[in-house]
JSON list of C-alpha atoms in Angstrom, two decimals:
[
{"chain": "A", "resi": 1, "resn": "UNK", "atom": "CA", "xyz": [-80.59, -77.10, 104.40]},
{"chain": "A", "resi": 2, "resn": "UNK", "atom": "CA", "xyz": [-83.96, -75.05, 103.92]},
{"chain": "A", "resi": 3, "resn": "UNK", "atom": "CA", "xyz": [-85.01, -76.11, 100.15]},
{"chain": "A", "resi": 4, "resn": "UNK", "atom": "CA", "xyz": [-88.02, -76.08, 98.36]},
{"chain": "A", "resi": 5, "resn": "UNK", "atom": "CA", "xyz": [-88.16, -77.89, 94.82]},
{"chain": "A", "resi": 6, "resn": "UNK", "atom": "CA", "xyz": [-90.64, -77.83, 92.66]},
{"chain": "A", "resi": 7, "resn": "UNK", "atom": "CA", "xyz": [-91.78, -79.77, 89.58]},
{"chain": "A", "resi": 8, "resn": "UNK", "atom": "CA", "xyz": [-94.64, -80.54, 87.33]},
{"chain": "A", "resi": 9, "resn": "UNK", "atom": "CA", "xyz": [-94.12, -78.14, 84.78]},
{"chain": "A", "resi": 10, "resn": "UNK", "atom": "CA", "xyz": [-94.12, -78.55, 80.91]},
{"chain": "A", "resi": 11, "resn": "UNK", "atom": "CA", "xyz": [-95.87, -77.61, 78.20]},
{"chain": "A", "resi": 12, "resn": "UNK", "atom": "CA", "xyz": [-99.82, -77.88, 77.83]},
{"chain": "A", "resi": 13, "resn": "UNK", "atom": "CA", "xyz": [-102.34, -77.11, 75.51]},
{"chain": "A", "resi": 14, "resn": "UNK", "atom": "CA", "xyz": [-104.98, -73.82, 75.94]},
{"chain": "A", "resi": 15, "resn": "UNK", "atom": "CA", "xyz": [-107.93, -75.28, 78.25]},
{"chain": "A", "resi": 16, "resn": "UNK", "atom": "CA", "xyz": [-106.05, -78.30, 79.39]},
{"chain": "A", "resi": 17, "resn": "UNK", "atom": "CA", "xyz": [-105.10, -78.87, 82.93]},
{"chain": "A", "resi": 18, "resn": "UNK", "atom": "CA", "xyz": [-101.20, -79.45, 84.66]},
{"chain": "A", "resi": 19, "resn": "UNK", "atom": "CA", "xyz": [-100.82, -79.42, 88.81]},
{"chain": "A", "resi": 20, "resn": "UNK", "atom": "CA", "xyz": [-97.33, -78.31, 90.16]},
{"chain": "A", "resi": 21, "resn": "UNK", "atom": "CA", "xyz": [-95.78, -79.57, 93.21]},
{"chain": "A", "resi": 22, "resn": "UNK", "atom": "CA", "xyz": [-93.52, -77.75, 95.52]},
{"chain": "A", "resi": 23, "resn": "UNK", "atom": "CA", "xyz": [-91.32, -80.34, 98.13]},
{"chain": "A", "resi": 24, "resn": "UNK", "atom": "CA", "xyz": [-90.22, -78.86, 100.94]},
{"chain": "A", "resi": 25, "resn": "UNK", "atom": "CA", "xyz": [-87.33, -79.73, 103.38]},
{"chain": "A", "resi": 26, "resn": "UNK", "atom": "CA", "xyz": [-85.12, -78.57, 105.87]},
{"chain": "A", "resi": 27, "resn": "UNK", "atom": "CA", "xyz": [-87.83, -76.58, 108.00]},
{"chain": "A", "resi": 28, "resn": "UNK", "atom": "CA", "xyz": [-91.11, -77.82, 109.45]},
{"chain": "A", "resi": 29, "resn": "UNK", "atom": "CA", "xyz": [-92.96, -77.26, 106.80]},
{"chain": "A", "resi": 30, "resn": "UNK", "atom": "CA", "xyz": [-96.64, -77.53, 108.83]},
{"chain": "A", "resi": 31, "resn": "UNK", "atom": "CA", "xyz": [-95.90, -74.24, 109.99]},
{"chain": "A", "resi": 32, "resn": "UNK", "atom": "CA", "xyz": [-95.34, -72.51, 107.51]},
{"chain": "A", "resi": 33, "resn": "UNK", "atom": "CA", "xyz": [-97.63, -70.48, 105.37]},
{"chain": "A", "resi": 34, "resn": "UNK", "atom": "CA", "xyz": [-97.04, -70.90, 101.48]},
{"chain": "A", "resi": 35, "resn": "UNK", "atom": "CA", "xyz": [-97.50, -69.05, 98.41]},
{"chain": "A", "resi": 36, "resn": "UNK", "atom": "CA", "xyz": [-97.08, -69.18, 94.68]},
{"chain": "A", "resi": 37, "resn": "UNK", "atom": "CA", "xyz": [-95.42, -66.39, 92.72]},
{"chain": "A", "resi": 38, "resn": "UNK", "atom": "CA", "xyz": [-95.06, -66.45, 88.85]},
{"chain": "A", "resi": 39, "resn": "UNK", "atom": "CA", "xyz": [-92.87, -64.64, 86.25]},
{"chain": "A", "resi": 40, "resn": "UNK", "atom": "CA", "xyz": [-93.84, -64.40, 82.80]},
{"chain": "A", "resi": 41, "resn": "UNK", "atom": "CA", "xyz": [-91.06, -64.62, 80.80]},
{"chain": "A", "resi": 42, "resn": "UNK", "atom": "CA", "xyz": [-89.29, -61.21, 80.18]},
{"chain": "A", "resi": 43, "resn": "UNK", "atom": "CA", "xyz": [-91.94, -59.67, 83.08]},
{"chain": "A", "resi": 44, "resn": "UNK", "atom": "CA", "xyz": [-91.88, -59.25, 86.78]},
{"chain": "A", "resi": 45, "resn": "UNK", "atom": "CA", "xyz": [-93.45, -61.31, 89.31]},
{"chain": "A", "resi": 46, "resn": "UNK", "atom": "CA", "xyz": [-97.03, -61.81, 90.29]},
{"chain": "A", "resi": 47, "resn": "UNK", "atom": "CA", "xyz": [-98.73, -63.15, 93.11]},
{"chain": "A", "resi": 48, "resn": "UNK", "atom": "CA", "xyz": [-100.74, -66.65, 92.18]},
{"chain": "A", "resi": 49, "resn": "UNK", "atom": "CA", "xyz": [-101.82, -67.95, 95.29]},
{"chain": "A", "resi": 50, "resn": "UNK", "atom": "CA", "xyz": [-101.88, -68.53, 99.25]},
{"chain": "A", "resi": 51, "resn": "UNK", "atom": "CA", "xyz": [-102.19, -71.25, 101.94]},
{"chain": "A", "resi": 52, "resn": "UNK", "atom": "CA", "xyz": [-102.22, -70.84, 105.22]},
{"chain": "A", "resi": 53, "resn": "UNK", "atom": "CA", "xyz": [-99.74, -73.27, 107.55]},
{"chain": "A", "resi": 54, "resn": "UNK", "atom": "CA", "xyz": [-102.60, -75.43, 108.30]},
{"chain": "A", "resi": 55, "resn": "UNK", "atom": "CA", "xyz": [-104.74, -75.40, 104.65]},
{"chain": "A", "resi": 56, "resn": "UNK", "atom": "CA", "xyz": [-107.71, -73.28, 106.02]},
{"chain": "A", "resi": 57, "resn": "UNK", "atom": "CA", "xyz": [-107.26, -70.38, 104.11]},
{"chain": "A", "resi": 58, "resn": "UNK", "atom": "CA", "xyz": [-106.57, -69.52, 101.23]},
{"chain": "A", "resi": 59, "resn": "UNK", "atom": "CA", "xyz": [-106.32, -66.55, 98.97]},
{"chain": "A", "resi": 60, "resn": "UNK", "atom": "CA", "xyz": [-106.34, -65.89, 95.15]},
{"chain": "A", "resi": 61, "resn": "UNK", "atom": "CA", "xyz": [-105.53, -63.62, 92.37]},
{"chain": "A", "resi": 62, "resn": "UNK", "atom": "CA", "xyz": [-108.29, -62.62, 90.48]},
{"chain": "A", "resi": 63, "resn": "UNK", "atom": "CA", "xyz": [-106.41, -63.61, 87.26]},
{"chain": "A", "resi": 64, "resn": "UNK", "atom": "CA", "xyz": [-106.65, -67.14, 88.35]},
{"chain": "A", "resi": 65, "resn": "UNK", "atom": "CA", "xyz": [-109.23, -67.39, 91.19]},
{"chain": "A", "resi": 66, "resn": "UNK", "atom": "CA", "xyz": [-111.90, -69.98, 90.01]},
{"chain": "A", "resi": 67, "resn": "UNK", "atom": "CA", "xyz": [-109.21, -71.79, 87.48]},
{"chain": "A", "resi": 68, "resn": "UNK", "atom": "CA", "xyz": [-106.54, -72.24, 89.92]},
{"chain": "A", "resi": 69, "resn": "UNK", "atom": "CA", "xyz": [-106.79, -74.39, 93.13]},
{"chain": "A", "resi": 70, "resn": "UNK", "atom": "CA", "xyz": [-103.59, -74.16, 95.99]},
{"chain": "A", "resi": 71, "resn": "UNK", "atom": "CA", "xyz": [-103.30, -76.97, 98.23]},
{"chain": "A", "resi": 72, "resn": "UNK", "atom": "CA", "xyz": [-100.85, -78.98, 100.82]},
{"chain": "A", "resi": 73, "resn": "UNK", "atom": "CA", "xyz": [-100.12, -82.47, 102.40]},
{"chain": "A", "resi": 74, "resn": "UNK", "atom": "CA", "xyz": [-98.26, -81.60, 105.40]},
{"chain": "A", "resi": 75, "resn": "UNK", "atom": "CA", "xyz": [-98.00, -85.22, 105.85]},
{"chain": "A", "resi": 76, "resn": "UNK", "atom": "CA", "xyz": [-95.48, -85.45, 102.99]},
{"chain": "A", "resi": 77, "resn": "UNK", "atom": "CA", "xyz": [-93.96, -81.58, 102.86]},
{"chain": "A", "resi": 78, "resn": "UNK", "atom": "CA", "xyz": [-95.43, -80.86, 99.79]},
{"chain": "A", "resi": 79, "resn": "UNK", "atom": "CA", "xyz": [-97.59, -77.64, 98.13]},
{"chain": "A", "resi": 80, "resn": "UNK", "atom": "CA", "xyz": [-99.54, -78.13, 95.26]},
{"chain": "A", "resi": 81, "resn": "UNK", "atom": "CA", "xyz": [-100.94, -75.73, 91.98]},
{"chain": "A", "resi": 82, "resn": "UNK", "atom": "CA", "xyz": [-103.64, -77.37, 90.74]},
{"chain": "A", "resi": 83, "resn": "UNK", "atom": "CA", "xyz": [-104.32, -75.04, 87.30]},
{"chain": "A", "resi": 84, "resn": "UNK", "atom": "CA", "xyz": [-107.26, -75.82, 85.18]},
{"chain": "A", "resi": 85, "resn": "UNK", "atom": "CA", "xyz": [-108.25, -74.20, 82.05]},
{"chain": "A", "resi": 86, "resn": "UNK", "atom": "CA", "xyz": [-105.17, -72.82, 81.33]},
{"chain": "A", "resi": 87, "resn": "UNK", "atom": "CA", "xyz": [-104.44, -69.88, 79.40]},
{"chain": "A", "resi": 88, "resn": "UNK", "atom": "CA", "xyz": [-101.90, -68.44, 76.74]},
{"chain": "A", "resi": 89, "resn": "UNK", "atom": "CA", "xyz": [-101.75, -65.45, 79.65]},
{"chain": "A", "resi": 90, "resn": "UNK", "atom": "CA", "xyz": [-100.34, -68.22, 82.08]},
{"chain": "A", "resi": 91, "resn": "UNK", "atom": "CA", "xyz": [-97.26, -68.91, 80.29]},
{"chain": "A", "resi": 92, "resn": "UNK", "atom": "CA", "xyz": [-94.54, -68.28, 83.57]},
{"chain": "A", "resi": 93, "resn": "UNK", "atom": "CA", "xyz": [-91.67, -69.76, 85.72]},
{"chain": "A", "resi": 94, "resn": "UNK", "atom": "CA", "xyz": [-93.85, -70.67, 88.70]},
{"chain": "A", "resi": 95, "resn": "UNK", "atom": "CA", "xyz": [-91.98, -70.34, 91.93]},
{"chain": "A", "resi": 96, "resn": "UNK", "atom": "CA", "xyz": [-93.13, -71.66, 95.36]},
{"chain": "A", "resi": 97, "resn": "UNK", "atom": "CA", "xyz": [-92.30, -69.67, 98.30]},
{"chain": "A", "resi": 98, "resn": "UNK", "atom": "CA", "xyz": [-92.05, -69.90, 102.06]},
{"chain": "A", "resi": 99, "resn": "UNK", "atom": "CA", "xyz": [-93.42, -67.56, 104.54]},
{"chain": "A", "resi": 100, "resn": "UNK", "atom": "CA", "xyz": [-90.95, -65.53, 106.35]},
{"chain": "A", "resi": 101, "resn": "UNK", "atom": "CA", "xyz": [-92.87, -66.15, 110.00]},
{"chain": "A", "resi": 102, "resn": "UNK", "atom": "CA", "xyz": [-93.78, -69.15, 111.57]},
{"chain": "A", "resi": 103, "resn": "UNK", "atom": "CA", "xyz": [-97.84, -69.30, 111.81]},
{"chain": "A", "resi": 104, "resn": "UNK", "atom": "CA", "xyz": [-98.65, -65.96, 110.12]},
{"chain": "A", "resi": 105, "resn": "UNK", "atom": "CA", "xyz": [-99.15, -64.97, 107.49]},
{"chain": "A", "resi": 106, "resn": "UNK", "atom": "CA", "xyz": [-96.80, -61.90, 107.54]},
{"chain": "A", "resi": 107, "resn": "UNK", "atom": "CA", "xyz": [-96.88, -62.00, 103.73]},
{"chain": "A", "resi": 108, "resn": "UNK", "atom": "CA", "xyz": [-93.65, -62.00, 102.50]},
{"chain": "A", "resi": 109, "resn": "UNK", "atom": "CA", "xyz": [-91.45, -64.21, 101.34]},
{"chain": "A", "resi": 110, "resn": "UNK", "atom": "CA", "xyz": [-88.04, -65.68, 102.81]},
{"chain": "A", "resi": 111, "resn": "UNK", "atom": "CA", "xyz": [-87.32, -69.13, 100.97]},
{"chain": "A", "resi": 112, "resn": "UNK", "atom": "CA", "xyz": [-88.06, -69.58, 97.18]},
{"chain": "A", "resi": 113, "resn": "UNK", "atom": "CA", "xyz": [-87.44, -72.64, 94.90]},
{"chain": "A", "resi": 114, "resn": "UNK", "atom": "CA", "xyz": [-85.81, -72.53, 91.87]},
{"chain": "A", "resi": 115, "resn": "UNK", "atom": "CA", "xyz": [-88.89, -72.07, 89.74]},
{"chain": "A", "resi": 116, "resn": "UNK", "atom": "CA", "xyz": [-90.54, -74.64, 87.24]},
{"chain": "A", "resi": 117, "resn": "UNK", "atom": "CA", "xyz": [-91.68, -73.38, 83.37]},
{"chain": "A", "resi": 118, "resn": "UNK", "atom": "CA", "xyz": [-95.13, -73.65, 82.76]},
{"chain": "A", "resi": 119, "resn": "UNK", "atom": "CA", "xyz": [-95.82, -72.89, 78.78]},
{"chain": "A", "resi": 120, "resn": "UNK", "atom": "CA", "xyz": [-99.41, -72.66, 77.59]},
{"chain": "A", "resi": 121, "resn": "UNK", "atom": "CA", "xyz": [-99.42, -73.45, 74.01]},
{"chain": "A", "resi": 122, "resn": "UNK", "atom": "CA", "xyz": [-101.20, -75.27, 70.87]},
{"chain": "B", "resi": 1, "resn": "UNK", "atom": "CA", "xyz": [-105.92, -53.43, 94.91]},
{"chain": "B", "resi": 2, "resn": "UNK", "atom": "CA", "xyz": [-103.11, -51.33, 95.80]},
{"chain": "B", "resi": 3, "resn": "UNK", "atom": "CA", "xyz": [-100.82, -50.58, 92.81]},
{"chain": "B", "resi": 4, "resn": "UNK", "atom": "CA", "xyz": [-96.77, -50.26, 93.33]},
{"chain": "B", "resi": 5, "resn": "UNK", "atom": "CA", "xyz": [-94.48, -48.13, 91.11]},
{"chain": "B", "resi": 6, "resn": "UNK", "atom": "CA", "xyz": [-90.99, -48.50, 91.26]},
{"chain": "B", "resi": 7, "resn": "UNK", "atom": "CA", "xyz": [-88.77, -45.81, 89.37]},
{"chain": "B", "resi": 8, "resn": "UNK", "atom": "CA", "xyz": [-86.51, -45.19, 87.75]},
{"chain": "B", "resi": 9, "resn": "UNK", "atom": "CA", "xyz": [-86.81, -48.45, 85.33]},
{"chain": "B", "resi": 10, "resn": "UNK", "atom": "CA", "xyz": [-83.30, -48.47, 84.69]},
{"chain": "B", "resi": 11, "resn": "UNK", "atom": "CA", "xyz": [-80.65, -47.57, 86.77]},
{"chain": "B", "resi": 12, "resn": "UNK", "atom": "CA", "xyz": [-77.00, -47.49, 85.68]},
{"chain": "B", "resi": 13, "resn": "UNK", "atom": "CA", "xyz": [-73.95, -47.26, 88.25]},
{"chain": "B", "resi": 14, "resn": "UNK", "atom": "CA", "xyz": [-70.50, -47.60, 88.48]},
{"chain": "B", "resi": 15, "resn": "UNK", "atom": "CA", "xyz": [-69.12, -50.30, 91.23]},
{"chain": "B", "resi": 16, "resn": "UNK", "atom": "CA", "xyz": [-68.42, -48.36, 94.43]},
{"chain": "B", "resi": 17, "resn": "UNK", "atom": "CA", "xyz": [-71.03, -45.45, 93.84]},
{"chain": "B", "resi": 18, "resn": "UNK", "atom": "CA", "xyz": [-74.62, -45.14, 95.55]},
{"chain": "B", "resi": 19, "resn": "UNK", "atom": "CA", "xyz": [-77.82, -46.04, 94.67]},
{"chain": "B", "resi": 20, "resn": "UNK", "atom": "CA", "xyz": [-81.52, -45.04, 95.48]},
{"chain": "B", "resi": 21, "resn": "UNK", "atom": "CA", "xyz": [-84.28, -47.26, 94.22]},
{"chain": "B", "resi": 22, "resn": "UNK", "atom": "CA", "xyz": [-87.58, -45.83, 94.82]},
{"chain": "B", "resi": 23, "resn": "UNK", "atom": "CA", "xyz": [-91.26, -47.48, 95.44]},
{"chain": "B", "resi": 24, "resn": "UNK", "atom": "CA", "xyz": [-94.50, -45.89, 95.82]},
{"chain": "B", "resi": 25, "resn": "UNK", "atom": "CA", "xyz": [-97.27, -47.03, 96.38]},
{"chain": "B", "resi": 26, "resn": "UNK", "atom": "CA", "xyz": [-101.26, -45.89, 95.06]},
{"chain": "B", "resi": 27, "resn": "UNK", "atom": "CA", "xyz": [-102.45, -46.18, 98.75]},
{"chain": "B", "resi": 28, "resn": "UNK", "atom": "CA", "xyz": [-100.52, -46.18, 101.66]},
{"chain": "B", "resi": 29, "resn": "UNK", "atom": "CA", "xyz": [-99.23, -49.67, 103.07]},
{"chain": "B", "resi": 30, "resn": "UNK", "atom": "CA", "xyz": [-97.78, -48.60, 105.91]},
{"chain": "B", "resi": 31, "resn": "UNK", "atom": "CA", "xyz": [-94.79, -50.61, 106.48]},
{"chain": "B", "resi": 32, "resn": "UNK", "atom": "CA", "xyz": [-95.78, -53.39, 105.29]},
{"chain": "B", "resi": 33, "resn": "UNK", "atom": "CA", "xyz": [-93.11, -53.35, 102.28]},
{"chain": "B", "resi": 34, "resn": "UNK", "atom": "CA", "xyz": [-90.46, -56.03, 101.41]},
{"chain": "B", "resi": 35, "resn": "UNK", "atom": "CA", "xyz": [-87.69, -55.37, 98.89]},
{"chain": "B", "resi": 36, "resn": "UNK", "atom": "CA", "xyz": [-86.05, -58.39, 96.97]},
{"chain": "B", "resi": 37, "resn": "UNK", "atom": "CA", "xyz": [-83.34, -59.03, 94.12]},
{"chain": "B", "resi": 38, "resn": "UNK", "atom": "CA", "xyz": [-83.45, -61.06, 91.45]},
{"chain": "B", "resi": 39, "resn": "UNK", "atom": "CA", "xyz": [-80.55, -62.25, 89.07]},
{"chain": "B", "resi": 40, "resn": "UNK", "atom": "CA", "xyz": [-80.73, -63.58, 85.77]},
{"chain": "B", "resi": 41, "resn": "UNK", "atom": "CA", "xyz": [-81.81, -66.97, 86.11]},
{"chain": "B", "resi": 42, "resn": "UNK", "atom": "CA", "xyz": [-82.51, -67.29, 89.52]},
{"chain": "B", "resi": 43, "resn": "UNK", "atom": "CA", "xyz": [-85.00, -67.30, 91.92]},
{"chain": "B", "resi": 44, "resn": "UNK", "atom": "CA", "xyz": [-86.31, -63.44, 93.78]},
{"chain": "B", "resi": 45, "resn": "UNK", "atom": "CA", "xyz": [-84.22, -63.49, 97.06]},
{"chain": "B", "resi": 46, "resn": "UNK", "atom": "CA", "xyz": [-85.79, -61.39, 100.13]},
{"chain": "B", "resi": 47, "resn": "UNK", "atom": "CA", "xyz": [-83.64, -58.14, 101.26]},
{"chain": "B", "resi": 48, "resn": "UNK", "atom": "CA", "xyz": [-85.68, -56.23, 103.35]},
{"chain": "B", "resi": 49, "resn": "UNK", "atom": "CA", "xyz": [-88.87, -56.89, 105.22]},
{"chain": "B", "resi": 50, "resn": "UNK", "atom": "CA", "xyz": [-90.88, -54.16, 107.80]},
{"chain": "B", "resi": 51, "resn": "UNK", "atom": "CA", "xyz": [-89.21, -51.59, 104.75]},
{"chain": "B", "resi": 52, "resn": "UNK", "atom": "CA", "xyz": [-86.41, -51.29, 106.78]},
{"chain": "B", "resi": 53, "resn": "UNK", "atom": "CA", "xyz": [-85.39, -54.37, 108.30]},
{"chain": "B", "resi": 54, "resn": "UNK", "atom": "CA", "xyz": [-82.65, -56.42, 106.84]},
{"chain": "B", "resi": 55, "resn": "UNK", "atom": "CA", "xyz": [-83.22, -60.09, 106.36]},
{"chain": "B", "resi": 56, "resn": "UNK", "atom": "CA", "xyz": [-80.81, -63.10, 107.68]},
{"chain": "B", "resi": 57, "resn": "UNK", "atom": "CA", "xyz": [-77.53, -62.89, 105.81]},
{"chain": "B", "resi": 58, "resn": "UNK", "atom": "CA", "xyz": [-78.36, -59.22, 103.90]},
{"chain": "B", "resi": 59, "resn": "UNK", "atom": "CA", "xyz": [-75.14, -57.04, 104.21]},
{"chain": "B", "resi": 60, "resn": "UNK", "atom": "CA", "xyz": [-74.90, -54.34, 105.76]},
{"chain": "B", "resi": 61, "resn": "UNK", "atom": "CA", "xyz": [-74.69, -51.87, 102.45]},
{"chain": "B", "resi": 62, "resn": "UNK", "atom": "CA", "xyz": [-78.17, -52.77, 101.87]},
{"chain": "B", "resi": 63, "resn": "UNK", "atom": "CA", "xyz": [-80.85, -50.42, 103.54]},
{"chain": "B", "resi": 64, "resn": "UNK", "atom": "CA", "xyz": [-84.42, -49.61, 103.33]},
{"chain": "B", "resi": 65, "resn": "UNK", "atom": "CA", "xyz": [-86.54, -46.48, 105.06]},
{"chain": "B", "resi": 66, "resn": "UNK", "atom": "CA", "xyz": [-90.08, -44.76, 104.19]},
{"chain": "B", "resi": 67, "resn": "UNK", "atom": "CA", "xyz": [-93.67, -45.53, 105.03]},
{"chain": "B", "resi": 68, "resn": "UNK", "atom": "CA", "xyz": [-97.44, -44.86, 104.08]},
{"chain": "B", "resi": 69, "resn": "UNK", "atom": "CA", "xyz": [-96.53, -44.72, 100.16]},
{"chain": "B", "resi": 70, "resn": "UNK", "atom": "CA", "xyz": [-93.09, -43.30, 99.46]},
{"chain": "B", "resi": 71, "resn": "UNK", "atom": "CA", "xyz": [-90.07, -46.09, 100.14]},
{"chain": "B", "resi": 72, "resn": "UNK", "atom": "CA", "xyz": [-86.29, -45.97, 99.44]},
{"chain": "B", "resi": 73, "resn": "UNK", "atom": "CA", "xyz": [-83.91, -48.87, 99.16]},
{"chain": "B", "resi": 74, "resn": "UNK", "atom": "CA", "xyz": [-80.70, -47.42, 99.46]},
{"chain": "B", "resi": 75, "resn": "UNK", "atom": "CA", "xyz": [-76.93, -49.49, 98.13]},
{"chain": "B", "resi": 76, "resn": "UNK", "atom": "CA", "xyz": [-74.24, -47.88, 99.72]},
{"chain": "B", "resi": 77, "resn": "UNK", "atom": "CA", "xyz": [-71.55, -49.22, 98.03]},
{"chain": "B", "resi": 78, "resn": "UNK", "atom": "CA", "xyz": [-72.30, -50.93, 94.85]},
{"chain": "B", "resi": 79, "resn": "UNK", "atom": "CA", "xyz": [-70.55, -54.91, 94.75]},
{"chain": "B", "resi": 80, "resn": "UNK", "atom": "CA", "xyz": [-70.18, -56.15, 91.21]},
{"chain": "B", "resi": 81, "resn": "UNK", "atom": "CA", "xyz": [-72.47, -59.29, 92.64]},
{"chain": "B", "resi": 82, "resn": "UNK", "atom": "CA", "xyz": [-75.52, -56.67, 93.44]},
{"chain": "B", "resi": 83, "resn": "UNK", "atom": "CA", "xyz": [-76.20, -55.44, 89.75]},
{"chain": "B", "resi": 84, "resn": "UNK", "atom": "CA", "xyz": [-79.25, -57.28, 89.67]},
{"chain": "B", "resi": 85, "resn": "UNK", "atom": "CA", "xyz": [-83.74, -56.36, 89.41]},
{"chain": "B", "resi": 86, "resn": "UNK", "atom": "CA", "xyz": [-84.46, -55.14, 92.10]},
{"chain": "B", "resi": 87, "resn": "UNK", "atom": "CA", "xyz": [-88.99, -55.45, 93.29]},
{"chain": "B", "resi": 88, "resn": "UNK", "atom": "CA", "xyz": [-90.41, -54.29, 96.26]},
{"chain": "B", "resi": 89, "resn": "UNK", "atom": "CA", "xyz": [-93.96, -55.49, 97.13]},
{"chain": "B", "resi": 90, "resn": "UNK", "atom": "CA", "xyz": [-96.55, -54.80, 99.76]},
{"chain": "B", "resi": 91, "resn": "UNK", "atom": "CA", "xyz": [-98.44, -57.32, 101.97]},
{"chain": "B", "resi": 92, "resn": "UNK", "atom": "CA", "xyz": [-100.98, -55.06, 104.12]},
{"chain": "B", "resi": 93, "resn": "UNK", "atom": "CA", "xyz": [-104.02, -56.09, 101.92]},
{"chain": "B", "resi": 94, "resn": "UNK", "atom": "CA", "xyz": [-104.53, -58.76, 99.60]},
{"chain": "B", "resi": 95, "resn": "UNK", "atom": "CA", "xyz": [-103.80, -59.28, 96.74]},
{"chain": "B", "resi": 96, "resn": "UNK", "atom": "CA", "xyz": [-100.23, -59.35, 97.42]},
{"chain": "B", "resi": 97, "resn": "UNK", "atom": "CA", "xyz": [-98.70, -56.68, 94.55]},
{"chain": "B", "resi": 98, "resn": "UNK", "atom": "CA", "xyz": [-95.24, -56.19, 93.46]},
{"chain": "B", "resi": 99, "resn": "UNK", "atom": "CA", "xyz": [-93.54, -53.13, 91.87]},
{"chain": "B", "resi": 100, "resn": "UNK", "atom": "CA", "xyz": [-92.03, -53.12, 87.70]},
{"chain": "B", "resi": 101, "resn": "UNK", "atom": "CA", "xyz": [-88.83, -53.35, 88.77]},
{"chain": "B", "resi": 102, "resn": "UNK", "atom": "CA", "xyz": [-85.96, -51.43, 88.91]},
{"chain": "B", "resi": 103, "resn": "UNK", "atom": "CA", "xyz": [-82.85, -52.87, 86.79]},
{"chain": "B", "resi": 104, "resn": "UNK", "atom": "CA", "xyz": [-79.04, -51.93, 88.48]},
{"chain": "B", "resi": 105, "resn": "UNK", "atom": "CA", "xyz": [-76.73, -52.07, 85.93]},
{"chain": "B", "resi": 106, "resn": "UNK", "atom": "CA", "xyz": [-73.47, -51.41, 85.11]}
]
């Protein structure tokens, strides 16, 4: 079925650096645009990050634009979070999210994984 | 950046009744508003799309309607399984932005 895990999470120092990965499976993933979405805990969800289906775009929030890097490997399924200098601030359940139109983007979001905790702490 | 207010915060309901979420947005968005719901513990799951389109699987009792800046997600019948957060969030202009939240309780 249509499932997207992801993993990498943990906890992490201020300034240090984790990358999350997001499998996908279940749908052709190359064509498919991508995004990441995070919850603080207690908080609603914000927008992280974009990728278009075939990695030339991509789009930012400006609390993590220049610290935060989104990426792909089509050739294995996978998304990636690449976050650097990492902040109290970015404490979250990270989710990855699909797309809901082949090719787009159309911008929102039809398939979510489970999430993955991300805790920024000395 | 195009801000998104959903009210009220809190919305309490008894199973069977109706009930009107609302989201508005600082500029208009045109229709370019989703609506999702979120349970404890568990990952956002996409109701509406186009604000009034259902997505695959959505029942029926679920509908959405407005444009520009005022939107509506409407529960017919309230289902003990659909007391739940409820966000709506726009994708006409980046960044992507999603509403507070509106929590359906009992």
């Amino acid at each position: 079925q249509v499932q997207l895990v992801e993993s990498g999470g943990g906890v992490v120092q201020p300034g240090r650096s984790l990358r999350l990965s997001c499998a996908a499976s279940g749908f052709t993933f190359t064509t498919y645009a991508m995004y990441w979405v995070r919850q603080p805990p207690g908080k609603g969800l914000e927008w992280v990050a974009f990728i278009s289906y075939d990695g030339r775009e991509e789009f930012y929030s400006d609390s993590v634009r220049g610290r935060f890097t989104i990426s792909r490997d089509n050739s294995k399924n996978t998304l990636y979070l690449q976050m650097n200098s990492l902040r109290g601030e970015d404490t979250a359940v990270y989710y990855c999210a699909r797309d809901s139109v082949e090719f787009s983007p159309y911008a929102n979001m039809d398939v979510w994984g489970k999430g993955n905790t991300v805790t920024v702490s000395s | 950046e195009k801000v998104m207010t959903q009210s009220p915060a809190t919305l309490s309901v008894s199973p069977g009744e109706r009930a009107t979420l609302s989201c508005r947005a600082s500029q208009s968005v045109s229709s370019n508003l989703a609506w999702y719901q979120q349970k404890p513990g568990q990952a956002p799951r996409l109701l509406i799309y186009g604000a009034s389109t259902r997505a695959t699987g959505i029942p029926a009792r679920f509908s959405g309607s407005g444009s520009g800046t005022e939107f509506t997600l409407t529960i017919s019948s309230l289902q003990s399984e659909d007391f739940a957060i409820y966000y709506c969030q726009q994708y006409t202009q980046w960044p992507l932005t999603f509403g507070g939240g509106t929590k359906v309780e009992i």
